[in-house]
Coordinates of C-alpha atoms and ligand atoms in Angstrom, one line a residue:
M1 CA -6.2 15.5 -12.5
S2 CA -8.6 13.2 -10.8
E3 CA -12.3 12.7 -11.5
F4 CA -12.7 12.6 -7.7
S5 CA -13.8 16.1 -6.9
Q6 CA -13.1 17.6 -3.5
A7 CA -16.9 17.7 -3.0
S8 CA -17.5 14.0 -3.6
L9 CA -14.7 12.8 -1.4
A10 CA -15.3 15.4 1.3
V11 CA -18.7 13.8 2.2
A12 CA -17.0 10.8 3.8
S13 CA -13.5 12.4 4.4
P14 CA -13.8 16.0 5.3
W15 CA -10.0 16.2 5.9
W16 CA -9.3 15.3 2.3
R17 CA -8.0 18.2 0.2
T18 CA -7.3 17.3 -3.4
P19 CA -3.9 19.0 -3.8
E20 CA -3.9 21.8 -6.3
G21 CA -1.7 21.5 -9.3
G22 CA -1.1 18.6 -11.6
R23 CA 2.7 18.8 -11.9
L24 CA 5.5 18.6 -9.4
T25 CA 8.7 20.4 -9.9
I26 CA 11.8 19.4 -8.1
R27 CA 15.2 21.1 -8.3
G28 CA 17.5 18.4 -7.3
G29 CA 20.7 18.4 -5.3
A30 CA 19.6 19.7 -1.9
P31 CA 20.5 17.3 0.9
L32 CA 17.5 16.2 2.8
I33 CA 18.1 17.0 6.5
G34 CA 15.8 16.9 9.4
R35 CA 12.9 14.9 10.9
Y36 CA 10.6 13.1 8.4
P37 CA 7.6 11.5 10.1
V38 CA 6.7 8.2 8.6
S39 CA 2.9 7.9 8.2
G40 CA 0.6 4.9 8.9
A41 CA 0.8 2.2 6.3
K42 CA -1.5 2.5 3.3
N43 CA -1.5 -1.3 2.9
A44 CA -2.4 -1.8 6.5
V45 CA -5.1 0.8 6.9
L46 CA -7.2 -0.3 3.9
P47 CA -7.8 -3.9 5.2
L48 CA -8.3 -2.5 8.7
M49 CA -11.1 -0.2 7.5
V50 CA -12.8 -3.0 5.6
A51 CA -12.5 -5.3 8.6
S52 CA -14.3 -2.8 10.7
L53 CA -17.5 -3.7 8.7
L54 CA -17.6 -7.1 10.6
T55 CA -18.9 -5.5 13.8
P56 CA -21.7 -3.2 14.6
H57 CA -19.5 -1.7 17.4
L58 CA -17.1 1.2 17.1
V59 CA -13.7 0.6 15.7
T60 CA -11.2 3.4 16.1
L61 CA -8.1 3.6 14.0
H62 CA -5.3 6.0 14.9
N63 CA -2.3 6.9 12.7
V64 CA -4.4 6.8 9.6
P65 CA -2.5 8.2 6.5
A66 CA -4.3 11.2 4.9
S67 CA -4.1 9.8 1.4
L68 CA -6.4 9.6 -1.6
D69 CA -6.8 5.8 -1.3
V70 CA -8.1 6.2 2.3
A71 CA -10.5 8.9 1.2
V72 CA -11.8 6.7 -1.7
L73 CA -12.3 3.7 0.6
A74 CA -14.0 5.9 3.2
N75 CA -16.4 7.0 0.4
L76 CA -17.1 3.3 -0.6
L77 CA -17.7 2.3 3.0
Q78 CA -20.0 5.2 3.7
R79 CA -22.1 4.3 0.7
L80 CA -22.4 0.8 2.0
G81 CA -23.9 2.2 5.2
A82 CA -20.9 2.7 7.5
H83 CA -20.6 5.8 9.6
L84 CA -17.1 7.4 9.8
S85 CA -16.1 10.1 12.2
W86 CA -12.7 11.7 11.8
S87 CA -10.5 13.6 14.2
E88 CA -7.2 15.3 13.5
S89 CA -4.6 16.0 16.2
A90 CA -0.8 16.6 16.5
Q91 CA -0.6 12.7 16.5
G92 CA -2.3 12.6 13.1
L93 CA -5.6 11.5 11.6
S94 CA -7.9 9.0 13.4
V95 CA -11.2 7.5 12.3
T96 CA -14.0 5.8 14.2
L97 CA -16.1 3.5 12.0
S98 CA -19.4 2.0 12.9
A99 CA -21.4 -0.3 10.7
D100 CA -24.8 -0.8 12.2
R101 CA -26.5 -1.8 9.0
L102 CA -24.9 -2.6 5.7
H103 CA -26.4 -2.4 2.2
P104 CA -24.2 -4.7 0.0
A105 CA -26.1 -3.6 -3.1
R106 CA -24.8 -0.1 -2.7
V107 CA -21.3 -0.9 -3.7
D108 CA -20.1 1.9 -6.0
P109 CA -18.6 0.2 -9.1
E110 CA -16.5 3.2 -10.1
L111 CA -14.8 3.4 -6.7
V112 CA -14.2 -0.3 -6.6
R113 CA -12.5 -0.2 -10.0
R114 CA -10.1 2.4 -8.6
M115 CA -8.7 0.3 -5.9
R116 CA -7.4 -3.2 -5.6
A117 CA -8.1 -3.4 -1.8
S118 CA -11.8 -3.1 -2.5
V119 CA -11.7 -6.9 -3.2
L120 CA -11.6 -7.3 0.6
L121 CA -15.2 -6.2 0.7
L122 CA -16.0 -9.7 -0.6
G123 CA -14.8 -11.4 2.6
A124 CA -16.3 -8.7 4.9
L125 CA -19.7 -8.6 3.2
L126 CA -20.0 -12.3 2.8
G127 CA -19.1 -12.8 6.4
R128 CA -21.4 -10.2 7.8
Q129 CA -24.3 -10.2 5.3
G130 CA -24.0 -13.5 3.4
E131 CA -23.9 -11.7 0.1
A132 CA -21.6 -9.4 -2.0
R133 CA -21.8 -8.0 -5.5
L134 CA -18.7 -6.2 -6.8
P135 CA -17.1 -5.4 -10.1
M136 CA -13.6 -6.9 -10.6
P137 CA -11.3 -4.6 -8.6
G138 CA -8.9 -2.2 -10.2
G139 CA -5.6 -0.9 -8.9
D140 CA -2.2 -0.2 -10.3
A141 CA -1.5 -1.5 -13.8
I142 CA 1.5 -3.6 -12.7
G143 CA 0.5 -7.1 -13.8
L144 CA -2.4 -9.5 -14.3
R145 CA -3.3 -9.4 -10.6
G146 CA -5.9 -12.2 -10.6
I147 CA -8.2 -12.8 -7.7
D148 CA -8.5 -16.6 -8.2
F149 CA -6.9 -17.4 -4.8
H150 CA -9.5 -15.2 -3.1
L151 CA -12.4 -16.8 -5.0
T152 CA -11.2 -20.4 -4.5
G153 CA -10.7 -19.8 -0.8
L154 CA -14.2 -18.2 -0.3
R155 CA -15.8 -21.0 -2.3
A156 CA -14.1 -23.5 0.0
M157 CA -15.8 -21.7 2.8
G158 CA -19.2 -22.3 1.2
A159 CA -19.7 -19.2 -0.9
E160 CA -21.4 -19.5 -4.3
I161 CA -19.6 -17.2 -6.6
T162 CA -20.2 -16.3 -10.2
V163 CA -18.2 -13.9 -12.3
S164 CA -19.7 -12.6 -15.4
A165 CA -19.4 -9.4 -17.5
G166 CA -16.8 -8.1 -15.0
M167 CA -19.1 -8.5 -12.0
I168 CA -18.6 -10.8 -9.0
E169 CA -21.7 -12.1 -7.4
A170 CA -21.2 -14.0 -4.2
R171 CA -23.7 -15.5 -1.8
A172 CA -23.6 -17.6 1.2
P173 CA -27.3 -18.0 2.1
Q174 CA -26.4 -20.4 5.0
G175 CA -23.4 -18.4 6.1
L176 CA -19.8 -19.2 5.6
H177 CA -18.2 -22.2 7.2
G178 CA -14.6 -22.9 8.2
A179 CA -12.2 -24.6 5.7
E180 CA -8.6 -25.6 5.2
I181 CA -7.2 -23.6 2.5
L182 CA -3.8 -23.9 0.8
L183 CA -2.8 -20.7 -1.1
P184 CA -0.9 -21.5 -4.3
Q185 CA 1.3 -18.4 -3.5
P186 CA 1.5 -16.4 -0.3
S187 CA -0.8 -13.7 -1.6
V188 CA -1.2 -10.7 0.8
G189 CA -4.7 -9.8 -0.4
A190 CA -6.0 -13.4 -0.4
T191 CA -4.7 -14.0 3.1
E192 CA -6.4 -10.8 4.3
N193 CA -9.7 -11.6 2.6
L194 CA -9.9 -15.1 3.9
M195 CA -8.9 -14.0 7.5
I196 CA -11.7 -11.4 7.4
A197 CA -14.2 -13.9 6.0
A198 CA -13.3 -16.6 8.5
V199 CA -13.9 -14.4 11.6
L200 CA -17.7 -14.7 11.4
A201 CA -17.7 -18.1 9.7
E202 CA -19.0 -21.2 11.5
G203 CA -16.0 -23.3 12.7
E204 CA -12.3 -23.3 12.1
T205 CA -10.4 -22.0 9.1
I206 CA -6.8 -22.8 8.5
I207 CA -4.9 -20.8 5.9
R208 CA -1.7 -22.5 4.7
N209 CA 1.1 -20.8 2.8
A210 CA -0.3 -17.5 4.2
A211 CA 1.5 -14.3 3.5
L212 CA 3.9 -13.2 6.2
E213 CA 3.8 -9.4 5.5
P214 CA 3.7 -7.2 8.7
E215 CA 0.3 -5.8 7.5
I216 CA -1.2 -9.3 8.1
L217 CA -0.1 -9.2 11.7
D218 CA -1.5 -5.7 12.1
L219 CA -4.9 -6.9 10.8
A220 CA -4.8 -9.9 13.1
L221 CA -4.0 -7.6 16.1
C222 CA -7.0 -5.4 15.4
L223 CA -9.3 -8.4 14.6
G224 CA -8.1 -9.9 17.9
Q225 CA -9.0 -6.8 19.8
M226 CA -12.4 -7.0 18.2
G227 CA -12.8 -10.5 19.7
A228 CA -11.7 -12.7 16.9
A229 CA -9.6 -15.8 17.8
I230 CA -6.7 -15.8 15.4
Q231 CA -3.5 -17.7 15.8
G232 CA -0.3 -17.8 13.7
A233 CA -0.6 -14.4 11.9
G234 CA 2.9 -13.6 10.7
T235 CA 3.6 -17.3 10.1
E236 CA 2.7 -19.6 7.2
V237 CA -0.2 -21.2 8.9
I238 CA -3.0 -19.0 10.3
T239 CA -5.8 -20.5 12.2
I240 CA -9.1 -18.7 12.8
A241 CA -11.7 -20.0 15.2
G242 CA -14.8 -18.5 13.6
G243 CA -18.1 -17.4 15.0
A244 CA -16.8 -15.0 17.6
T245 CA -19.1 -12.3 19.0
L246 CA -17.3 -9.2 18.0
R247 CA -17.0 -6.0 19.9
G248 CA -15.3 -2.7 19.1
A249 CA -11.6 -2.0 19.1
V250 CA -9.0 0.8 19.2
H251 CA -5.9 0.2 17.1
G252 CA -2.9 2.2 15.9
V253 CA -2.0 1.5 12.3
M254 CA 1.6 0.3 11.8
P255 CA 4.1 2.6 10.2
D256 CA 4.5 2.5 6.4
R257 CA 7.5 0.4 5.8
I258 CA 7.5 1.3 2.1
E259 CA 7.6 5.1 2.8
L260 CA 10.3 4.3 5.4
G261 CA 12.5 2.4 2.8
T262 CA 11.9 5.1 0.2
L263 CA 12.9 7.9 2.4
A264 CA 16.0 6.0 3.6
C265 CA 17.0 5.9 -0.1
A266 CA 16.3 9.6 -0.4
A267 CA 18.6 10.5 2.5
A268 CA 21.4 8.5 1.1
L269 CA 20.8 9.6 -2.5
T270 CA 20.9 13.3 -1.6
D271 CA 23.8 12.8 0.9
G272 CA 21.5 14.1 3.6
D273 CA 20.6 13.0 7.2
L274 CA 17.0 12.1 8.0
L275 CA 15.4 11.0 11.2
L276 CA 12.6 8.8 9.9
A277 CA 10.4 9.1 12.9
H278 CA 8.4 5.9 13.8
G279 CA 10.6 3.9 11.5
R280 CA 12.0 0.5 12.6
L281 CA 14.6 -1.7 11.0
D282 CA 12.7 -4.9 11.5
L283 CA 9.9 -3.6 9.2
L284 CA 12.3 -3.5 6.2
G285 CA 13.0 -7.3 6.2
A286 CA 15.5 -8.2 3.5
A287 CA 15.5 -4.6 2.3
A288 CA 17.7 -3.7 5.3
P289 CA 20.8 -5.6 4.2
V290 CA 20.2 -4.6 0.5
L291 CA 20.1 -0.9 1.5
A292 CA 23.2 -1.4 3.6
A293 CA 25.0 -3.0 0.6
A294 CA 23.9 0.0 -1.6
G295 CA 25.4 2.5 0.9
V296 CA 22.4 3.5 2.9
L297 CA 23.5 3.8 6.5
L298 CA 20.6 3.0 8.9
E299 CA 20.8 3.5 12.6
E300 CA 18.1 2.8 15.2
T301 CA 17.3 5.6 17.6
P302 CA 14.6 5.8 20.3
E303 CA 12.5 8.1 17.9
G304 CA 13.0 6.1 14.7
L305 CA 15.5 5.2 12.1
R306 CA 18.3 7.6 11.2
A307 CA 19.3 7.4 7.5
R308 CA 22.4 8.7 5.8
R309 CA 24.9 7.8 3.1
A310 CA 27.6 5.4 4.1
P311 CA 31.2 6.7 4.1
G312 CA 32.0 4.5 1.1
G313 CA 29.3 6.1 -1.1
L314 CA 26.5 4.5 -3.1
Q315 CA 27.4 1.1 -4.5
G316 CA 25.6 -1.1 -7.1
T317 CA 24.1 -4.2 -5.7
D318 CA 21.7 -7.0 -6.8
V319 CA 18.0 -7.1 -5.8
Q320 CA 15.3 -9.7 -6.2
T321 CA 11.8 -9.0 -5.0
R322 CA 10.2 -11.7 -2.9
P323 CA 7.2 -12.0 -0.5
Y324 CA 8.0 -10.8 3.0
P325 CA 10.5 -11.1 4.6
G326 CA 12.1 -10.9 1.2
F327 CA 12.7 -7.6 -0.6
A328 CA 9.4 -5.8 -1.0
T329 CA 8.2 -5.3 -4.6
D330 CA 6.8 -2.0 -3.5
L331 CA 10.4 -0.8 -2.9
Q332 CA 11.7 -2.0 -6.2
A333 CA 11.1 1.2 -8.1
P334 CA 12.5 3.5 -5.4
V335 CA 15.6 1.4 -5.1
M336 CA 16.1 1.5 -8.8
A337 CA 16.1 5.3 -8.6
L338 CA 18.8 5.0 -6.0
L339 CA 20.9 2.4 -7.8
A340 CA 20.7 4.4 -11.0
S341 CA 23.4 6.7 -9.6
A342 CA 25.3 4.1 -7.5
A343 CA 28.9 3.1 -8.5
G344 CA 29.1 0.0 -10.7
V345 CA 26.4 -2.3 -11.9
S346 CA 23.2 -3.6 -10.3
A347 CA 20.7 -6.3 -11.4
I348 CA 17.1 -5.8 -10.2
T349 CA 14.8 -8.8 -10.7
E350 CA 11.0 -8.4 -10.2
T351 CA 9.4 -11.7 -9.3
I352 CA 6.0 -10.6 -7.9
F353 CA 4.4 -8.6 -10.7
E354 CA 4.9 -9.0 -14.4
Q355 CA 4.7 -5.4 -15.5
R356 CA 6.4 -3.5 -12.8
F357 CA 9.1 -1.8 -14.8
R358 CA 7.1 1.1 -16.3
H359 CA 9.3 3.6 -14.4
V360 CA 12.4 2.4 -16.3
D361 CA 11.6 4.5 -19.4
E362 CA 11.1 7.5 -17.2
L363 CA 14.3 7.0 -15.4
R364 CA 16.1 6.6 -18.7
K365 CA 14.7 10.1 -19.7
M366 CA 16.7 11.3 -16.7
G367 CA 19.9 9.7 -18.0
A368 CA 19.7 6.4 -16.2
Q369 CA 21.5 3.5 -17.9
I370 CA 19.1 0.7 -17.7
Q371 CA 18.4 -2.3 -19.9
V372 CA 15.5 -4.7 -19.3
Q373 CA 16.0 -8.4 -20.0
G374 CA 12.7 -10.2 -19.2
R375 CA 12.1 -9.7 -15.5
T376 CA 15.5 -8.3 -14.8
A377 CA 16.7 -4.7 -15.1
L378 CA 20.4 -4.2 -15.5
L379 CA 21.7 -0.9 -14.4
R380 CA 25.1 0.8 -14.9
G381 CA 25.2 3.6 -12.4
V382 CA 25.9 7.1 -13.6
P383 CA 27.3 9.8 -11.3
R384 CA 24.2 11.8 -11.4
L385 CA 20.8 11.8 -13.1
T386 CA 19.6 14.9 -15.0
G387 CA 16.2 16.5 -14.4
A388 CA 13.6 15.9 -17.1
P389 CA 9.8 15.9 -17.6
V390 CA 8.5 12.4 -16.6
L391 CA 5.2 10.7 -16.0
A392 CA 4.3 8.5 -13.0
T393 CA 2.3 5.4 -13.9
D394 CA 1.7 3.8 -10.5
V395 CA 2.1 4.6 -6.8
R396 CA 5.6 3.3 -6.3
A397 CA 6.8 4.6 -9.7
A398 CA 5.6 8.1 -8.6
A399 CA 7.8 7.8 -5.4
A400 CA 10.7 6.6 -7.5
L401 CA 10.5 9.6 -9.8
V402 CA 10.4 12.0 -6.8
L403 CA 13.5 10.3 -5.5
A404 CA 15.2 10.5 -8.8
G405 CA 14.3 14.2 -9.0
L406 CA 15.7 14.9 -5.6
G407 CA 19.0 13.5 -6.5
A408 CA 19.2 14.8 -10.1
A409 CA 21.0 17.8 -11.4
G410 CA 18.6 20.5 -12.6
M411 CA 14.8 20.5 -12.7
T412 CA 12.5 17.5 -12.8
E413 CA 8.8 17.8 -13.6
I414 CA 6.5 14.9 -12.7
K415 CA 3.0 14.4 -13.9
G416 CA 0.6 11.6 -13.0
L417 CA 0.4 12.9 -9.5
E418 CA -2.8 11.1 -8.6
H419 CA -0.6 8.1 -8.0
L420 CA 1.5 9.9 -5.4
D421 CA -1.7 11.2 -3.7
R422 CA -3.1 7.7 -3.6
G423 CA -0.3 6.2 -1.6
Y424 CA 1.5 8.9 0.4
D425 CA 0.4 11.3 3.1
G426 CA 1.8 14.7 2.6
M427 CA 5.1 13.6 1.0
V428 CA 5.7 16.9 -0.8
R429 CA 5.1 18.9 2.4
K430 CA 7.3 16.6 4.4
L431 CA 10.1 16.7 1.9
A432 CA 10.0 20.5 1.7
A433 CA 10.3 20.7 5.5
C434 CA 13.5 18.7 5.2
G435 CA 15.0 21.1 2.7
A436 CA 13.8 19.8 -0.7
T437 CA 13.2 22.4 -3.4
I438 CA 9.8 20.9 -4.5
D439 CA 6.6 22.6 -5.7
R440 CA 3.2 21.6 -6.9
L441 CA 2.1 23.8 -9.8
P442 CA -0.8 24.0 -12.2
C443 CA -0.3 22.1 -15.5
Ligands
EPU1 N1 -2.1 -13.4 -7.4 C1 -2.9 -14.2 -8.2 N2 -4.1 -14.6 -7.8 C2 -4.7 -14.1 -6.7 C3 -3.9 -13.2 -5.9 C4 -2.7 -12.9 -6.2 O1 -2.4 -14.7 -9.2 O2 -5.8 -14.4 -6.4 C5 -0.8 -13.0 -7.8 C6 -0.6 -11.6 -8.2 O3 -1.0 -11.4 -9.5 C7 0.8 -11.3 -7.9 C8 1.1 -12.2 -6.7 O4 0.1 -13.2 -6.7 O5 1.6 -11.7 -8.9 C9 1.1 -11.5 -5.3 O6 0.0 -10.7 -5.2 P1 -0.7 -10.3 -3.8 O7 -2.0 -10.9 -3.7 O8 0.3 -10.7 -2.7 O9 -0.7 -8.7 -3.9 P2 -2.0 -7.8 -3.5 O10 -2.6 -8.3 -2.3 O11 -2.8 -7.6 -4.8 C10 -0.6 -6.2 -2.0 C11 -0.4 -4.8 -1.9 C12 0.6 -4.4 -3.1 C13 1.9 -5.2 -2.9 C14 1.6 -6.7 -2.9 C15 2.8 -7.5 -2.6 C16 -2.3 -3.8 -1.0 C17 -3.6 -3.0 -1.1 N3 -1.6 -4.0 -2.0 O12 -1.2 -6.5 -3.2 O13 0.8 -3.0 -2.9 O14 2.7 -4.9 -4.0 O15 0.6 -6.9 -1.8 O16 3.4 -7.1 -1.4 O17 -2.0 -4.3 0.1 C18 1.3 -0.8 -3.7 O18 1.1 -0.5 -2.5 O19 1.9 -0.1 -4.5 C19 1.0 -2.2 -4.0 C20 0.8 -2.6 -5.3

């Protein structure tokens, strides 16, 4: 399945067990009932782990999702010179990182190419060491995914950057300085990279048209605990007073709002009743009213979000992905799996990534009636999808296919499971505990 052997990842992440078996079988139709604990957010923990490189002191992160992306990033950071010490308890996985001395030259190109979030090493290494050398980052094949906003912002802060033959060489021999940066689009990664770089830069940095995603606020909270002076995170203008003397921090990673939204869909699709522990309605942004319109009943409880099917059943609705607080692009594929068997028609428009409809063909194999016109997928709901062999091509497509399989009649077989492992902590185990008939088997 993956070229990451258990042995190579276990050095930095002893908790990581590459799941055995390259295919997932799901016998659909069982209602999901019970308590499903939502893990810490993948897209929050990766920037937090990178940000820990800014300080030589101890940074402890709790509620870390035990996923392949975390294990890969841990490996990258360890090779750079960070020490990672892990602990597992009933509350989940925690890591304490310390980065006494870093060796920017030791970036592992193969690992960087696996993961988009590794581009954040540019901001951290430039800030801390004044130099960074990385291959162009990889990640899911969902669009062009340029890094021009990152590079333009870092250059405005004084970095000299060249890109040639797929390698990014960045230097700031005199250190970075503050700058006023207007992002052409509210890019999540660029906002994070520039925030991280600005913390140790000389003077004030202002990021305008910054991303509003909750993961930005989570990063700012942790950086703030480390001693950084950051104002406005969660708004369009973020101001960072650079040059702080950093200390250590202890921070709990925010719940994964994408896992939350996906499982809310699963509860409604299977006509089940899930308590999504740690889930909060506010994390869903515009997805909350969309899910409500589609027939997903959400109720806040002291322990989390309870999700069921609304009495009126599943209804088609229109969805347009937008930067937060708009409907998250990462929920587009899962919601498509839900709407594929909702009454009536739905139009799903993807505005963030150009190639994020690769799950459509797979859902069609399961009987979904979907036509793609440019950036819009038009769905005519069918009463029930039918199990089929399908292939996951990215993290969220993998979750969508799991969802489709849970709701379908008969057996679904999913391959491409590395994508599921990258983004989700124990999803198969957690689903089985809620009554899903799901098994991971050898190919
Ligand atoms: N963009 C550029 N140039 C840049 C940066 C972005 O053109 O320099 C474009 C992108 O191509 C895209 C848009 O701007 O069309 C938004 O990209 P953004 O930078 O916001 O996304 P990202 O930081 O690469 C993060 C998440 C994605 C999530 C998006 C949007 C992480 C590690 N990744 O990506 O998560 O879809 O924000 O919310 O945080 C996933 O988890 O499955 C995933 C893809």
